[in-house]
Short mmCIF file of C-alpha atoms and ligand atoms in Angstrom, two decimals:
data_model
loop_
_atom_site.label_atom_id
_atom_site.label_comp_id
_atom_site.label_asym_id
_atom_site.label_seq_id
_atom_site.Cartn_x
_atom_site.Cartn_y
_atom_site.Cartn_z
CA UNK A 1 0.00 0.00 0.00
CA UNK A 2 1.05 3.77 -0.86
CA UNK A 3 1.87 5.88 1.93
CA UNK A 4 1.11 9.39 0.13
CA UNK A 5 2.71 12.58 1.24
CA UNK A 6 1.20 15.67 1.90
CA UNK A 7 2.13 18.96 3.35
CA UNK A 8 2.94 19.90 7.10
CA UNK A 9 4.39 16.53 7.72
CA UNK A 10 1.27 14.94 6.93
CA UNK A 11 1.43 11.44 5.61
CA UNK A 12 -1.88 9.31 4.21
CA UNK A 13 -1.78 5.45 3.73
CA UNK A 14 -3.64 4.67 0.58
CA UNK A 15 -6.08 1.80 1.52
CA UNK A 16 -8.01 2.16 -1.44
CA UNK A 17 -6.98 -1.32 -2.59
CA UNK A 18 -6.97 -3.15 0.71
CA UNK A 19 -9.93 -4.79 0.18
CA UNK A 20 -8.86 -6.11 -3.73
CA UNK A 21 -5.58 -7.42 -1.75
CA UNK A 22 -6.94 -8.65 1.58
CA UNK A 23 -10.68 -9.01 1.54
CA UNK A 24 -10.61 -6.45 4.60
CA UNK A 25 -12.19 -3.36 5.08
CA UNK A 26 -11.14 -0.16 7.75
CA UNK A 27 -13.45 0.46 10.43
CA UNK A 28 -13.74 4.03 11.69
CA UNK A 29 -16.32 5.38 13.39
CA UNK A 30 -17.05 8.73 13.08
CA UNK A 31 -14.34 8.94 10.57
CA UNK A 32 -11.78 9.29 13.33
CA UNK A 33 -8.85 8.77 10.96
CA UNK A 34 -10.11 8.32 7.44
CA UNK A 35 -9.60 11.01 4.73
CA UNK A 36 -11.82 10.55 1.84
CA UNK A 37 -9.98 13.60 0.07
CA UNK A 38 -6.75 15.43 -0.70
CA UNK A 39 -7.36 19.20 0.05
CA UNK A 40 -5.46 22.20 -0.60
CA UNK A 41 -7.60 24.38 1.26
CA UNK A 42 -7.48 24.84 5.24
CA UNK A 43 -5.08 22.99 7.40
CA UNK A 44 -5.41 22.46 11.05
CA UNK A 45 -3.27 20.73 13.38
CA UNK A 46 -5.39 20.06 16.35
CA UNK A 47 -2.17 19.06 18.71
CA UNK A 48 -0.55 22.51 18.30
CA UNK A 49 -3.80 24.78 17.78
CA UNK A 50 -3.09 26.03 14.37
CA UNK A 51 -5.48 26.85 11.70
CA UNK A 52 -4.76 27.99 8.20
CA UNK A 53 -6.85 28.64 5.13
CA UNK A 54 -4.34 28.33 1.60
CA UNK A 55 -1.44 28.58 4.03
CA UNK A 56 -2.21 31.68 5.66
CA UNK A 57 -2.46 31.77 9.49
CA UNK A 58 -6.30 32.83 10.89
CA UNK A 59 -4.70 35.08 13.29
CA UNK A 60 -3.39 37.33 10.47
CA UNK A 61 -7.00 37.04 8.30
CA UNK A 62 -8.82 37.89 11.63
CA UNK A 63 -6.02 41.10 11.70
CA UNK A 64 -5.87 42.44 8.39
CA UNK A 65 -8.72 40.77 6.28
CA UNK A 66 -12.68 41.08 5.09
CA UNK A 67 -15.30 38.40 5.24
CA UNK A 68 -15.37 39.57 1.09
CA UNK A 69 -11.46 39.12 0.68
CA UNK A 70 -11.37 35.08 2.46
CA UNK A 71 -14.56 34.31 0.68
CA UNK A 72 -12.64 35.03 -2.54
CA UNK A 73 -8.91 33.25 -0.94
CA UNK A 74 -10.70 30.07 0.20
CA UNK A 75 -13.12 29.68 -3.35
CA UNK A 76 -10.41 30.65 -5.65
CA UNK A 77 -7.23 29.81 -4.53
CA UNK A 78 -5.54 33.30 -4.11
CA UNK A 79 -5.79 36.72 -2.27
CA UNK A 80 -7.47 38.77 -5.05
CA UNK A 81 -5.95 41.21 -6.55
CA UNK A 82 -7.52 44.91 -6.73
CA UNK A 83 -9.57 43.98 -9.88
CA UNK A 84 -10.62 40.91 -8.83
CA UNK A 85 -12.21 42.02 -5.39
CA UNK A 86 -13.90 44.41 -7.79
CA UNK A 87 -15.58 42.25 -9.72
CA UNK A 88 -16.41 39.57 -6.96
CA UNK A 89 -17.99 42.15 -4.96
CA UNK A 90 -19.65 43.55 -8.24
CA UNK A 91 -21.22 40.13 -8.60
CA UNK A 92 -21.79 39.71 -4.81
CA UNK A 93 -24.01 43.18 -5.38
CA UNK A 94 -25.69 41.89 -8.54
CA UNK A 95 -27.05 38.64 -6.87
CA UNK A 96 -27.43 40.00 -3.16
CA UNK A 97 -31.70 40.25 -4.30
CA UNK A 98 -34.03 36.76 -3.75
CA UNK A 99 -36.02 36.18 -6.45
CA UNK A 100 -39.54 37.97 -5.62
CA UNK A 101 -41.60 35.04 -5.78
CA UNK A 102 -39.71 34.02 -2.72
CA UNK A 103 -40.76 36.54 -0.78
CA UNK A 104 -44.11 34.56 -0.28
CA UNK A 105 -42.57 31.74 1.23
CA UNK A 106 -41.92 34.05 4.39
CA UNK A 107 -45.57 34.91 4.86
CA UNK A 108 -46.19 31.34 5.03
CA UNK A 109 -43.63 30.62 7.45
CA UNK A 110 -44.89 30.42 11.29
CA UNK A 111 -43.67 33.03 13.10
CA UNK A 112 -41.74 30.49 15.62
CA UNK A 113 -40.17 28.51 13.01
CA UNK A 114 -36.27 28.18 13.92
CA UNK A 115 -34.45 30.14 11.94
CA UNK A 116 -31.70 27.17 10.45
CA UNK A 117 -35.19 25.05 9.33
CA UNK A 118 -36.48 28.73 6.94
CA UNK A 119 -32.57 28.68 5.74
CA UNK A 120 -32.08 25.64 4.59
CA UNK A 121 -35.49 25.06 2.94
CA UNK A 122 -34.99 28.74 1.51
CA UNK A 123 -31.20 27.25 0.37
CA UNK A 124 -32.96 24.45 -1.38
CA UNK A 125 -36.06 26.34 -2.86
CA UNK A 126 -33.25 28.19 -5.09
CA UNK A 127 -32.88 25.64 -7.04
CA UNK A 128 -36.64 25.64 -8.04
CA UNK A 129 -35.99 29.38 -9.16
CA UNK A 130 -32.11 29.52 -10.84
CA UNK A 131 -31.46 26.20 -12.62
CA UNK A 132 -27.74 27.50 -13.42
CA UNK A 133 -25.99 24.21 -12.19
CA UNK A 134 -28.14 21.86 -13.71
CA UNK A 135 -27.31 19.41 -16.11
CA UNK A 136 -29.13 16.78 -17.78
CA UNK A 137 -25.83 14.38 -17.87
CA UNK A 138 -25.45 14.95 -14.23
CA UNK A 139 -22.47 16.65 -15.06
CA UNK A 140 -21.30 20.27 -13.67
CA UNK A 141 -21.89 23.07 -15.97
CA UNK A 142 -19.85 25.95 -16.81
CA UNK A 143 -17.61 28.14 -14.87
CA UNK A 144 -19.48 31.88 -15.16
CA UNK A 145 -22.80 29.60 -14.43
CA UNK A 146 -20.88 28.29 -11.69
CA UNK A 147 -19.38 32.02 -10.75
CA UNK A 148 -22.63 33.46 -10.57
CA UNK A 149 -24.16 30.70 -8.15
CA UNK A 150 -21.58 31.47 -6.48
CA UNK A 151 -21.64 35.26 -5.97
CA UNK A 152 -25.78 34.29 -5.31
CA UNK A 153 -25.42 31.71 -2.84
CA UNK A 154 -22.90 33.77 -0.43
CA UNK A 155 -24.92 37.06 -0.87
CA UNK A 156 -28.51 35.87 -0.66
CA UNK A 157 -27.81 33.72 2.36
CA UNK A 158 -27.15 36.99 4.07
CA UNK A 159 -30.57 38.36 2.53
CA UNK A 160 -32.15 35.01 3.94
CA UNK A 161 -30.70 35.27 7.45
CA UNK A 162 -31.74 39.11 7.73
CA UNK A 163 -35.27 38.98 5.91
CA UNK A 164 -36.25 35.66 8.52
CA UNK A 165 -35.40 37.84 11.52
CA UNK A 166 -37.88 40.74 9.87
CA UNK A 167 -40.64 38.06 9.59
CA UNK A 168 -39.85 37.09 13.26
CA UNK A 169 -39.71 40.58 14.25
CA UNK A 170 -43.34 41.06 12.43
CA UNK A 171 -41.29 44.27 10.65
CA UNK A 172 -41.15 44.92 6.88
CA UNK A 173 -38.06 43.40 4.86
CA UNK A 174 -35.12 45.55 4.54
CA UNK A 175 -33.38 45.27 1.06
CA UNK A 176 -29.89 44.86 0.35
CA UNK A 177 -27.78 48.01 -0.57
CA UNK A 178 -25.31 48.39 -3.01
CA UNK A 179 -23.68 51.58 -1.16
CA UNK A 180 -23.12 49.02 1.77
CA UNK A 181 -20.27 46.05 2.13
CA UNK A 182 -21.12 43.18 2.72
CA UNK A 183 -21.53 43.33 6.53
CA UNK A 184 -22.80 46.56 6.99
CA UNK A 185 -25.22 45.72 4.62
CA UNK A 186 -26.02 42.32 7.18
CA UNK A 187 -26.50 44.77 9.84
CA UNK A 188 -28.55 47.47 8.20
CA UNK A 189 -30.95 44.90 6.30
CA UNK A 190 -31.41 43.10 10.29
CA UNK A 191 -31.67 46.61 12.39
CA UNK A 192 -33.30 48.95 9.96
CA UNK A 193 -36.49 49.95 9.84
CA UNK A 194 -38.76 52.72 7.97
CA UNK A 195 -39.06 54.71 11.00
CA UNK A 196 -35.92 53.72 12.40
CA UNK A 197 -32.45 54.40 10.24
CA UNK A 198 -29.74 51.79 11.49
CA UNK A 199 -26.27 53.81 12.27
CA UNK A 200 -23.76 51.49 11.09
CA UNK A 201 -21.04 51.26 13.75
CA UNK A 202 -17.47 50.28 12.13
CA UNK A 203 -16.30 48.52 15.32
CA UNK A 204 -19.72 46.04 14.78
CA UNK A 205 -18.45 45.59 11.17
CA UNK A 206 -15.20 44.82 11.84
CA UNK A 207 -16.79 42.19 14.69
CA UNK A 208 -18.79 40.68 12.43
CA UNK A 209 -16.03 40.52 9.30
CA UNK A 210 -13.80 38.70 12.33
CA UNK A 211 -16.47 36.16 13.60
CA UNK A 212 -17.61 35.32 9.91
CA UNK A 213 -13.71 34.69 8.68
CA UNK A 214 -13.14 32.67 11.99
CA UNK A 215 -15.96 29.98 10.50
CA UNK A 216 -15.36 29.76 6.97
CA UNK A 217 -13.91 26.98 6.72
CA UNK A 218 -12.59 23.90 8.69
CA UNK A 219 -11.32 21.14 6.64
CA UNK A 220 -13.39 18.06 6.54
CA UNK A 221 -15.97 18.69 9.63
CA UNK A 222 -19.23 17.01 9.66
CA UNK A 223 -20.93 19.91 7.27
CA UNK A 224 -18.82 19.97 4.73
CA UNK A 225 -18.40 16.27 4.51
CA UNK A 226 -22.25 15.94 4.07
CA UNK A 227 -21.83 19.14 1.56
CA UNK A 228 -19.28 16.32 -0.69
CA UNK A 229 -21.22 13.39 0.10
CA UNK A 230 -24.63 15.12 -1.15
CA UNK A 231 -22.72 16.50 -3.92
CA UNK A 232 -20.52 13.78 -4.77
CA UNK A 233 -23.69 12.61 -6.37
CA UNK A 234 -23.66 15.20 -8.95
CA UNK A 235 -26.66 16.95 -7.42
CA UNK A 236 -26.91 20.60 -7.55
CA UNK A 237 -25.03 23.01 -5.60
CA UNK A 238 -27.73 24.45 -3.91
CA UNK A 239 -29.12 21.12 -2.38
CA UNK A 240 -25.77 20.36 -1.41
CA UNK A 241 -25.41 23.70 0.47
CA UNK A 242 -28.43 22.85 2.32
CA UNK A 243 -28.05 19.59 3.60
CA UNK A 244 -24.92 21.50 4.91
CA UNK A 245 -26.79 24.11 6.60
CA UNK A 246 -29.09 20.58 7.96
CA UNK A 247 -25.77 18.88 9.39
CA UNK A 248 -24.30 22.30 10.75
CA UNK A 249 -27.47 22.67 12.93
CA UNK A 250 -26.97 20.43 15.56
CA UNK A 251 -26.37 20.81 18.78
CA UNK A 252 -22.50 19.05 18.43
CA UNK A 253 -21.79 21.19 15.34
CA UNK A 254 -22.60 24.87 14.94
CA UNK A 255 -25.66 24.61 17.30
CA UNK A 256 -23.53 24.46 19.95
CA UNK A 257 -23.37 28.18 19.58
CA UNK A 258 -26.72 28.39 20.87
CA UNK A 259 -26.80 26.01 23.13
CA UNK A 260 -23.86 27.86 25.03
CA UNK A 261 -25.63 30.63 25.34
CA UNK A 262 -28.54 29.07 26.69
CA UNK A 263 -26.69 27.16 29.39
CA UNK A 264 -25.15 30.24 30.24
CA UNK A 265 -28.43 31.71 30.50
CA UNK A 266 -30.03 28.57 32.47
CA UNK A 267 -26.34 29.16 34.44
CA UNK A 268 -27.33 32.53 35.74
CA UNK A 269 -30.81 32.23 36.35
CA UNK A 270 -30.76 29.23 38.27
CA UNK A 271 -28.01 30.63 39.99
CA UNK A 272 -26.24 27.36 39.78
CA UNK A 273 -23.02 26.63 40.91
CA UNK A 274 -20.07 26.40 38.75
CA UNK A 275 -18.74 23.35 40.18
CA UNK A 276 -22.48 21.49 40.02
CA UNK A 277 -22.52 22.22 36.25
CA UNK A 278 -18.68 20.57 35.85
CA UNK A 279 -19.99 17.88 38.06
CA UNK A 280 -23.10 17.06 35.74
CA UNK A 281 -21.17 17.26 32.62
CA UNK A 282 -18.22 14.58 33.95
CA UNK A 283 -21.09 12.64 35.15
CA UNK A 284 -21.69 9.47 32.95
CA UNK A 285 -25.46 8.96 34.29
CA UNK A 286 -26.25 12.26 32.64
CA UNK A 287 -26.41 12.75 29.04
CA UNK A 288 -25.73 17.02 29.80
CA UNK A 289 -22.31 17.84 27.85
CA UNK A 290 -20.54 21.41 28.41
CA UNK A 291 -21.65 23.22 25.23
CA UNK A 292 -18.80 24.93 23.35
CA UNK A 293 -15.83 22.85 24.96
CA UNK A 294 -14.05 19.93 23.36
CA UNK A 295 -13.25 19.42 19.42
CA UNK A 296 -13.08 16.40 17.85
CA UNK A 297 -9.44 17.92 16.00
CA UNK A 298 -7.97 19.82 18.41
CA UNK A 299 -6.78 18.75 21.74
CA UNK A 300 -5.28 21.74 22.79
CA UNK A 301 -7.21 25.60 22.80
CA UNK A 302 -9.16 26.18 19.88
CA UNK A 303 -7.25 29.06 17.87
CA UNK A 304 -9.82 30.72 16.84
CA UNK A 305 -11.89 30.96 20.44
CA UNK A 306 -8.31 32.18 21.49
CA UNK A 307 -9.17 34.88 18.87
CA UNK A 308 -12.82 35.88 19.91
CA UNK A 309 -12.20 35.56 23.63
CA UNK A 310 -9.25 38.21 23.19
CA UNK A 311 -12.31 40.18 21.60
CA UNK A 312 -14.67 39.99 24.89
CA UNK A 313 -12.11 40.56 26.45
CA UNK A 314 -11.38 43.43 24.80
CA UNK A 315 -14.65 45.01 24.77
CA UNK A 316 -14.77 44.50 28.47
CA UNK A 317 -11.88 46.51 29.83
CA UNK A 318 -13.17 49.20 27.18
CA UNK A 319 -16.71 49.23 28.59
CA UNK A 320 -15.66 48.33 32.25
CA UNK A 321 -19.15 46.46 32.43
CA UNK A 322 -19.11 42.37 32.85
CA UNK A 323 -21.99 40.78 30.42
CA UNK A 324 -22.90 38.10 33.37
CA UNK A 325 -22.89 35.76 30.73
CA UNK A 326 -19.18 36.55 29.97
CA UNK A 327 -18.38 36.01 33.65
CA UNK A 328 -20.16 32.59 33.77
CA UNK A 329 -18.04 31.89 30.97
CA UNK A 330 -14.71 32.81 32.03
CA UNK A 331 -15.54 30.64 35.43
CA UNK A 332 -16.37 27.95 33.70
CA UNK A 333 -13.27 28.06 31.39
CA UNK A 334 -10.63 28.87 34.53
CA UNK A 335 -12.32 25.39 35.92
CA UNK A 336 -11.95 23.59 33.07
CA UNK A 337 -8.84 24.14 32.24
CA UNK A 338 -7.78 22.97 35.65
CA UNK A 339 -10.17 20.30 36.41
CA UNK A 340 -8.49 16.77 35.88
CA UNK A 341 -11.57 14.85 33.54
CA UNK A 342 -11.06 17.66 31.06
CA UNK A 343 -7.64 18.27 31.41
CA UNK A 344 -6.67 14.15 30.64
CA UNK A 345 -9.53 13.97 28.03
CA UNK A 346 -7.90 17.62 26.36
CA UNK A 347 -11.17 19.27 26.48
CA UNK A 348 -10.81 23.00 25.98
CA UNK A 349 -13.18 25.85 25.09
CA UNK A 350 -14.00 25.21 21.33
CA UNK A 351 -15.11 28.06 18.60
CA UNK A 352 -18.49 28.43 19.76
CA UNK A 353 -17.77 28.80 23.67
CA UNK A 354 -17.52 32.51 23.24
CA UNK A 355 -18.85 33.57 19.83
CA UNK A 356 -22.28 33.70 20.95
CA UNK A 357 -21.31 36.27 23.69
CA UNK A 358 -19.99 38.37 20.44
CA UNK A 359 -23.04 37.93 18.73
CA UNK A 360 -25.10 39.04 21.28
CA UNK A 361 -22.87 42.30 21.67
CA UNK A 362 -24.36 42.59 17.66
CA UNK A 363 -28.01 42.65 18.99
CA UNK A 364 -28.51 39.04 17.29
CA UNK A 365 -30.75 36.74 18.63
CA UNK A 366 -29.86 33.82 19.98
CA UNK A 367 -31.81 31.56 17.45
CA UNK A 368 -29.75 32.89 15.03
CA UNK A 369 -26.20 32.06 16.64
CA UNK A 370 -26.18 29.53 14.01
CA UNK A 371 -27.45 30.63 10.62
CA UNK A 372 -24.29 33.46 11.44
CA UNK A 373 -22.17 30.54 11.51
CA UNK A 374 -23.82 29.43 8.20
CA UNK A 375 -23.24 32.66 6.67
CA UNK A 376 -19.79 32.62 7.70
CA UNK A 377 -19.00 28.79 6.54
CA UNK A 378 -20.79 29.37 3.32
CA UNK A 379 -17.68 30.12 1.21
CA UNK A 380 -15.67 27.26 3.32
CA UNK A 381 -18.49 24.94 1.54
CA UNK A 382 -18.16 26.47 -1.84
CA UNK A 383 -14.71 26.03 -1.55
CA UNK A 384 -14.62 22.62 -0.84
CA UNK A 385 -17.29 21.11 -2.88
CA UNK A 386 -15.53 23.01 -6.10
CA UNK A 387 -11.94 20.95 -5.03
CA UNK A 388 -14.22 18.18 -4.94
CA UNK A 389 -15.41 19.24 -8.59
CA UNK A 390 -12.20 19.98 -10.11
CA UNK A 391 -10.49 16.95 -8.85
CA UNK A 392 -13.66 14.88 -10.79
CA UNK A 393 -13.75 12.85 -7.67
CA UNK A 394 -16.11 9.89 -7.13
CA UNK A 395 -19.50 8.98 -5.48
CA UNK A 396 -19.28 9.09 -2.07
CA UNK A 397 -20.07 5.18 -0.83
CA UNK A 398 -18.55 4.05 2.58
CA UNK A 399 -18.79 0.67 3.53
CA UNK A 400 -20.19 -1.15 6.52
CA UNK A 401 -19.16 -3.96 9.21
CA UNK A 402 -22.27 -6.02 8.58
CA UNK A 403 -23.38 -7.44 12.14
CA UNK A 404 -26.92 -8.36 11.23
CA UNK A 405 -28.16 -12.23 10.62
CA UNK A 406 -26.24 -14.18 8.34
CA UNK A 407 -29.38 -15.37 6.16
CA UNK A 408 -33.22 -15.53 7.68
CA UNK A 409 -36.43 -16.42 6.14
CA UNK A 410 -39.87 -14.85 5.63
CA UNK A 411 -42.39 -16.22 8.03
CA UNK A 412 -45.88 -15.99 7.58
CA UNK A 413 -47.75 -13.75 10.58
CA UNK A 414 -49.49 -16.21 11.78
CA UNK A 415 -46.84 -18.12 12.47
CA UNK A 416 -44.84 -15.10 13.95
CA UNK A 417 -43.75 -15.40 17.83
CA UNK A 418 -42.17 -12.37 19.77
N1 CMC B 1 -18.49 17.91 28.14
C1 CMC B 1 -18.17 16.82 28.91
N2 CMC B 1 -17.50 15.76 28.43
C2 CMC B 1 -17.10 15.80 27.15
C3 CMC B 1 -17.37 16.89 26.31
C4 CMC B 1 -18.09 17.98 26.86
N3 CMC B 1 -18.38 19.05 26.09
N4 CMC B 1 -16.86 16.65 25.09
C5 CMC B 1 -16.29 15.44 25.15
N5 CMC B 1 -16.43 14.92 26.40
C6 CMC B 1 -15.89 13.64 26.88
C7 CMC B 1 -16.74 12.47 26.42
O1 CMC B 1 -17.76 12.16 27.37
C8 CMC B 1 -15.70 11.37 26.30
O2 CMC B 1 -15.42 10.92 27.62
P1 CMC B 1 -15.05 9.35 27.88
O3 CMC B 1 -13.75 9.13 27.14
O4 CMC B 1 -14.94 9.23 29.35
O5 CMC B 1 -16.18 8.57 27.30
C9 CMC B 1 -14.46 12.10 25.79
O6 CMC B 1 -14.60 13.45 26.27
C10 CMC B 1 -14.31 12.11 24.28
O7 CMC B 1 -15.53 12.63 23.72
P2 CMC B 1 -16.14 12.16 22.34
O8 CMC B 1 -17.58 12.47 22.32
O9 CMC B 1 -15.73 10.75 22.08
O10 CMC B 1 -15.34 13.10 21.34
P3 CMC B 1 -15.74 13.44 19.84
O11 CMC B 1 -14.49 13.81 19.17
O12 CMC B 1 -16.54 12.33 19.26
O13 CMC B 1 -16.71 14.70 19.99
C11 CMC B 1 -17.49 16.92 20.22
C12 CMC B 1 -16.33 16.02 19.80
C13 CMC B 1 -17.18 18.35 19.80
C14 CMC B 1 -18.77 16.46 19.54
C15 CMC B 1 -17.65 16.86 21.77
O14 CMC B 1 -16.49 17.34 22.40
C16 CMC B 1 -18.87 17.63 22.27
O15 CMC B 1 -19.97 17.06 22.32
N6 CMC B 1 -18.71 18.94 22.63
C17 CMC B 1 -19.86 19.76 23.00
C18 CMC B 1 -20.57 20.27 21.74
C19 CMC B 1 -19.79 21.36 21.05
O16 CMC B 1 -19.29 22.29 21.67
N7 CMC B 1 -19.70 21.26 19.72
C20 CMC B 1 -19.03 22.27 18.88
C21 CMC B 1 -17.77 21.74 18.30
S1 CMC B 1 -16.68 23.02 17.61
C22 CMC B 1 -17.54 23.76 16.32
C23 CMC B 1 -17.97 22.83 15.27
O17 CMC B 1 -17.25 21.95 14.83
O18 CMC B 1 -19.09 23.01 14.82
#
């Protein structure tokens, strides 16, 4: 078998044959160590707390870059150059609108309907309205088709997020703005209203331009797998998208952004005890987990919470106030740290332990913790399903350890016995 080299000092053993020469198949749950692809895109290396996207360190994207400018790095390959940040965020503009028809869905839509479940059918129902990545082979079509879904699925996901927080909010839809970038224009479509112009604040833009590069991308995690898997099948890109935006929901994937906020919440109102919660999440009778800590990659602190909890932290000597939720947290995460079951197992606070806290410094709800983290891994998607495109890979199929019977037989119910 071929032991294939990659970069980093990373080193794959090719077991696409094994079965041909043995008869014997890997078993891997939860695709612990199995790659299914090469990728050129983000690198992590969970033992030393690095992330990367095309070699570049998130640290100096966080520092110096746009949401805009790593949408463009991680989809095509490169920083763009003057020109083509131009034209990207020309198209961006262009295909920021939802076709109108569209708009109907959201008076149909109950007013308590999660926000993830309105984005990902809204995800899908574009691919009733723009056919541009159909085929009738099957096969992918052309690259400006492909540009242009492109430019519509990054922009009108932000249109989505914003326009199902106006149906929430009972208030009319607020309409993207060419005049505005990208986040601004998040903000002003979410917080403006006819009677009420939204003041866009540069230091909530440059938040929001942080958090969203911080999620857009993450190798092979459980969302962009199912993004390949779905797509692998030569489906569109838009139904691949949203059975992304279906796997990044839960509650051990981007949901967990929520969900920390909520315990927080449940923290403080209860006024429970620090060391009860640590005691009911190392507790093996309960099913309770600590929301936002441990990563199935990295066993030492999460760069990129590193990044956002410098931001809190931040904020808070500037505004000299404690959010109680951001005092919870830092308890909780001074425990952990020194608290043996989490220190042997290499649990540490993971992206979403203190992103929520951010968000809520932006005014957005909680229910929407995670379509922002949708937003933000959108291009990280893109990205990856394109590799997947270029490199004409194959049809997703894993195999199974069948434990079931060896052979039965159909028995009539009359004769059946329980
Ligand atoms: N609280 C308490 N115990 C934990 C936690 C936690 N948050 N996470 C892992 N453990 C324990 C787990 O019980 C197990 O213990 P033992 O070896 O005694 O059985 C051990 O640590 C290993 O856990 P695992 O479930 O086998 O690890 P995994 O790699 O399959 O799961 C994880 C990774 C992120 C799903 C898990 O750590 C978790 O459930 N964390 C809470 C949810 C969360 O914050 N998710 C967001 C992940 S980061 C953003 C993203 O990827 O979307």
């Amino acid at each position: 078998m071929e032991i294939i080299k990659g970069s980093n000092g990373n080193y794959g053993l090719d077991i696409s044959n094994l079965r041909a020469q043995t008869g014997l198949i890997t078993y891997d749950p939860g695709y612990q160590n199995t790659s299914a692809y090469k990728s050129a895109i983000s690198f992590v290396d969970g033992q030393q707390g690095i992330l990367r996207y095309r070699g570049i360190p998130i640290e100096e994207l966080a520092n110096h870059s746009t949401f805009v400018e790593t949408a463009y790095l991680l989809i095509y390959g490169h920083l763009p150059t003057k020109n083509e940040l131009s034209v990207f965020s020309n198209y961006l503009n262009e295909y920021s609108l939802l076709h109108e028809d569209m708009i109907h869905f959201f008076h149909n839509i109950p007013q308590q309907a999660h926000p993830m479940a309105t984005l990902s059918m809204m995800i899908n129902s574009l691919s009733i309205f723009y056919q541009d990545v159909f085929d009738l082979e099957g096969q992918f079509t052309q690259n400006e088709s492909l540009d242009i879904t492109i430019a519509r699925l990054i922009s009108t996901i932000r249109t989505i997020a914003a326009f199902s927080y106006k149906k929430f909010k009972g208030e009319p839809f607020v309409y993207p703005r060419p005049d505005l970038r990208y986040c601004a224009n998040f903000l002003n479509m979410m917080f403006a209203n006819p009677v009420k112009p939204y003041e866009i604040d540069e230091e909530y833009v440059k938040l929001l331009n942080v958090l969203l590069i911080l999620h857009a991308d993450h190798e092979q995690n459980c969302s962009t797998s199912t993004v390949k898997l779905v797509g692998s099948s030569r489906v569109n890109l838009y139904a691949s998208i949203c059975a992304g935006i279906c796997a990044l929901w839960g509650p051990l994937h981007g949901g967990a952004n929520q969900k920390v906020i909520e315990m927080l919440h449940w923290i403080h109102q209860g006024k429970i005890p620090v060391t009860e919660i640590l005691e009911k999440a190392k507790s093996k009778s309960e099913s309770f987990r600590l929301m936002g800590v441990g990563h199935r990659v990295y066993k030492t602190y999460d760069p990129r919470a590193a990044i956002i909890r410098n931001i809190c932290m931040k904020k808070l000597i500037k505004n000299k106030k404690l959010d109680p939720l951001l005092e919870i947290a830092l308890e909780l995460e001074e425990r952990i740290l020194h608290d043996d079951y989490f220190v042997e197992r290499r649990l540490y606070p993971n992206v979403d332990f203190y992103s929520g806290l951010v968000y809520r410094l932006l005014g957005i709800p909680t229910n929407m913790f995670t379509v922002m983290f949708a937003i933000g891994r959108m291009p990280g998607w893109i990205a990856q399903w394109k590799e997947m495109r270029d490199d004409n890979s194959r049809i997703g199929r894993p195999r199974q350890l069948y434990i079931g019977a060896e052979e039965a037989h159909y028995i009539p119910m009359e004769e059946r016995r329980i």
